[in-house]
Amino acid sequence: MRPEAAPPILLVHGAWHGAWCWERQFAPWLRERGHQVETLNLPGHGGKPGPQRIGYPSVREYADAVEAAVARSPRPVVVAGHSMGGFTVQKLMERRPANLAGAVLVAAAPPRGVINVVLHLLRTRPLELLRAVAGMDLYYLVREPRFAQALFYSSGLDARTVEEYWRPMTNESFRAFLDMIFLDLPRPRRADPALPKWVIGGELDVIFPPDIVHGTAKAYGVEARLYPGMAHNLMLDKGWEQVAAEFSDWVCGIGAAQRS
């Protein structure tokens, strides 16, 4: 199927990020190939970068925003969510919206929650984690480019580019963080088993490493696709072009299957 005839695509960002992370290169590449692509800023995101608090929106509110965007489309939509955005897409899948054509979980927070992230930060950056929790201020975890490098990118991405990608980052909702730990975990059994799903991750991801990506894929009855040499931010890290190309092929493939 030609990209122009494939289902439209909605790209959902993760924590500390905004629509900008897709718009740097991934979304424009897909549009140039012929896909209809929309990105959105989740509630509280897309404003002034830096440590300013964004309020306390919940994952439910994030899912409401994504569901509203899906409902506005004249055709069924493939929704791809990265990290916290992938967690949000899983909550959307529980609702089984009629206009959902497929779901892509990109280095997504797993249905069992993000306690592994807390443990990783406790081992590697305990002081920043304690400050973030004590002040309910998650910007502590990304307040310098070197922290973003360690969390989101492989060594293949140069420091200047990492800093460029760090500058637009914002604070994150502590309420959403708690939702992802234990307050509002996804229930994969509530998702439509017939809905096309694709679960992908980076082999070098320290936030959601391969075993977690495989676990998420298993929970939804699919096989995981892992990208060698890539870390958490698959849409920005070195090698993103391969991810975009395979993403395009997958969307075209499910579009063809739905028409046959």
XYZ file of C-alpha atoms in Angstrom:
260
model
C 0.000 0.000 0.000
C 1.175 3.514 -0.790
C 1.772 5.711 2.283
C -0.816 8.199 1.015
C -3.507 5.512 1.342
C -2.271 4.074 4.654
C -3.948 4.965 7.956
C -3.050 8.410 9.301
C -0.501 8.494 12.122
C -0.587 10.200 15.516
C 2.738 10.459 17.376
C 2.692 10.849 21.175
C 5.746 12.030 23.116
C 7.077 10.858 26.462
C 8.035 12.457 29.776
C 9.928 15.784 29.701
C 9.464 15.935 25.936
C 6.878 17.450 23.609
C 5.707 17.192 20.029
C 9.082 18.702 19.102
C 10.864 15.362 19.612
C 8.896 13.863 16.707
C 8.959 17.040 14.619
C 12.762 17.327 14.532
C 13.126 14.653 11.868
C 10.894 11.600 12.335
C 7.517 13.153 11.457
C 8.889 15.235 8.545
C 10.549 12.108 7.114
C 7.228 10.237 7.222
C 5.384 13.154 5.621
C 7.944 13.338 2.828
C 7.304 9.662 2.181
C 3.582 10.427 1.816
C 2.114 9.644 5.235
C -0.449 11.846 6.939
C 1.132 12.562 10.341
C -0.044 14.528 13.372
C 1.865 15.194 16.584
C 0.469 16.661 19.777
C 1.600 18.095 23.069
C 0.138 16.292 26.057
C -1.525 18.487 28.730
C 1.040 20.770 30.366
C 3.634 20.222 27.629
C 4.773 22.311 24.710
C 5.345 25.475 26.723
C 8.466 27.241 27.913
C 11.412 24.848 28.374
C 13.121 24.467 31.714
C 12.244 23.680 35.316
C 8.904 25.501 35.537
C 6.240 23.173 36.916
C 3.585 22.004 34.480
C 0.950 21.124 37.071
C -0.192 17.638 37.987
C -2.023 16.135 35.015
C -2.701 12.413 35.316
C -2.143 9.646 32.803
C -5.932 9.540 32.454
C -5.853 13.165 31.286
C -3.064 12.333 28.871
C -5.133 9.444 27.481
C -8.164 11.737 27.201
C -6.129 14.136 25.053
C -4.921 11.340 22.777
C -8.413 9.859 22.490
C -9.798 13.264 21.519
C -7.169 13.602 18.790
C -8.023 10.130 17.478
C -11.741 10.929 17.478
C -11.174 14.043 15.345
C -9.700 12.040 12.482
C -12.003 11.204 9.568
C -10.222 7.843 9.231
C -8.982 5.249 11.747
C -5.569 6.223 13.130
C -2.355 4.406 14.018
C -1.168 5.846 17.336
C 2.497 5.552 18.316
C 3.590 6.470 21.817
C 7.127 6.846 23.126
C 8.033 6.000 26.746
C 5.353 7.651 28.923
C 3.466 8.242 25.684
C 3.561 4.484 25.102
C 2.130 3.975 28.580
C -0.612 6.446 27.664
C -1.330 4.564 24.437
C -1.757 1.370 26.466
C -4.373 3.144 28.591
C -6.048 4.248 25.357
C -6.054 0.663 24.093
C -8.073 -0.356 27.151
C -10.852 1.966 25.985
C -11.018 0.285 22.548
C -11.840 3.462 20.598
C -13.524 2.649 17.296
C -11.178 4.949 15.388
C -7.972 3.189 16.460
C -6.361 1.340 13.529
C -3.217 0.180 15.317
C -0.845 0.895 18.189
C 2.941 1.202 18.254
C 4.739 1.144 21.603
C 8.113 2.855 21.199
C 10.465 2.189 24.128
C 7.263 2.260 26.137
C 6.826 2.215 29.876
C 5.671 -1.349 30.571
C 2.235 -2.392 31.832
C 3.774 -3.540 35.105
C 4.925 0.023 35.830
C 8.177 1.945 36.066
C 9.546 0.807 39.415
C 12.601 -0.463 37.499
C 13.354 3.148 36.509
C 13.210 4.206 40.148
C 15.617 1.416 41.100
C 17.974 2.324 38.247
C 18.061 5.959 39.356
C 18.506 4.916 42.970
C 21.649 3.017 41.937
C 23.058 5.560 39.500
C 21.867 8.977 40.690
C 20.450 8.680 44.205
C 20.884 12.354 45.117
C 18.931 13.649 42.114
C 16.231 11.036 42.664
C 15.823 11.967 46.326
C 15.617 15.653 45.445
C 13.073 14.942 42.722
C 10.865 12.887 45.031
C 11.200 15.176 48.047
C 10.276 18.239 46.020
C 7.899 16.431 43.632
C 10.040 18.045 40.942
C 11.112 15.640 38.210
C 13.195 18.212 36.357
C 16.040 17.369 38.724
C 16.496 14.175 36.734
C 17.130 15.969 33.419
C 18.503 19.325 34.573
C 21.796 19.008 32.682
C 22.597 17.757 29.166
C 24.818 15.020 30.586
C 21.825 13.592 32.440
C 19.823 13.532 29.208
C 22.734 11.822 27.453
C 22.861 9.085 30.079
C 19.115 8.457 30.056
C 18.089 8.889 26.445
C 20.945 8.538 23.963
C 23.674 6.212 22.806
C 27.315 7.244 22.648
C 26.877 7.519 18.889
C 25.127 10.863 19.297
C 27.547 13.758 19.724
C 27.412 16.094 22.725
C 26.391 19.146 20.700
C 23.354 17.348 19.282
C 22.424 16.015 22.716
C 22.474 19.555 24.097
C 20.323 20.727 21.186
C 17.769 18.040 22.046
C 18.002 18.817 25.767
C 17.163 22.523 25.449
C 13.396 22.125 24.719
C 12.860 19.708 27.623
C 10.360 20.648 30.325
C 9.347 19.468 33.753
C 7.000 16.497 34.148
C 3.865 15.762 36.132
C 4.607 14.031 39.418
C 1.053 12.689 39.407
C 1.669 10.973 36.067
C 4.900 9.561 37.507
C 2.945 8.023 40.400
C 0.355 6.681 37.958
C 3.131 4.868 36.115
C 4.529 3.401 39.320
C 1.317 2.004 40.775
C -1.751 4.282 40.655
C -3.020 3.607 37.117
C -1.289 0.663 35.469
C -2.476 -0.646 32.074
C -4.422 -3.886 31.827
C -3.362 -5.598 28.592
C -6.266 -8.054 28.750
C -8.653 -5.158 28.218
C -7.079 -4.279 24.873
C -8.607 -5.654 21.686
C -6.562 -8.775 20.820
C -7.301 -8.180 17.128
C -5.838 -4.664 17.143
C -2.522 -4.559 15.226
C 0.314 -3.816 17.651
C 4.044 -3.286 17.256
C 6.443 -3.093 20.209
C 9.948 -1.726 19.633
C 12.916 -0.659 21.730
C 16.634 0.028 21.746
C 19.177 -2.604 22.742
C 21.115 0.039 24.708
C 18.103 1.555 26.483
C 18.877 1.924 30.208
C 15.336 3.061 31.065
C 13.438 0.175 29.492
C 16.099 -2.385 28.528
C 15.457 -5.325 26.191
C 14.010 -7.666 28.816
C 11.327 -5.100 29.645
C 10.551 -4.477 25.968
C 10.177 -8.232 25.447
C 7.895 -8.389 28.491
C 5.681 -5.637 27.115
C 5.475 -7.370 23.747
C 4.578 -10.665 25.401
C 1.819 -8.978 27.399
C 0.205 -7.940 24.109
C 0.850 -11.186 22.266
C 3.425 -9.891 19.772
C 7.168 -10.110 19.155
C 9.456 -7.223 20.081
C 11.751 -5.494 17.598
C 15.007 -4.280 19.142
C 17.386 -1.876 17.411
C 21.113 -2.526 17.940
C 23.237 0.424 18.984
C 20.244 2.569 19.932
C 19.113 3.838 23.313
C 15.803 5.209 24.604
C 14.977 8.051 22.193
C 14.536 6.028 19.027
C 13.130 8.999 17.114
C 16.218 11.134 17.795
C 19.139 8.787 18.440
C 21.660 7.889 15.784
C 19.975 5.356 13.503
C 16.479 6.844 13.667
C 16.137 6.545 9.871
C 15.891 2.748 10.064
C 13.227 3.016 12.740
C 11.251 5.467 10.600
C 11.523 3.268 7.507
C 10.333 0.147 9.321
C 7.587 2.147 11.029
C 6.389 3.321 7.601
C 6.425 -0.228 6.260
C 4.461 -1.488 9.276
C 1.766 1.167 8.911
C 1.462 0.468 5.187
C 1.291 -3.250 5.935
C -1.601 -3.017 8.354
C -3.377 -0.649 5.983
C -3.119 -3.225 3.209
C -4.278 -6.012 5.541
C -7.324 -4.028 6.637
C -8.339 -3.435 3.019
C -7.906 -7.032 1.903
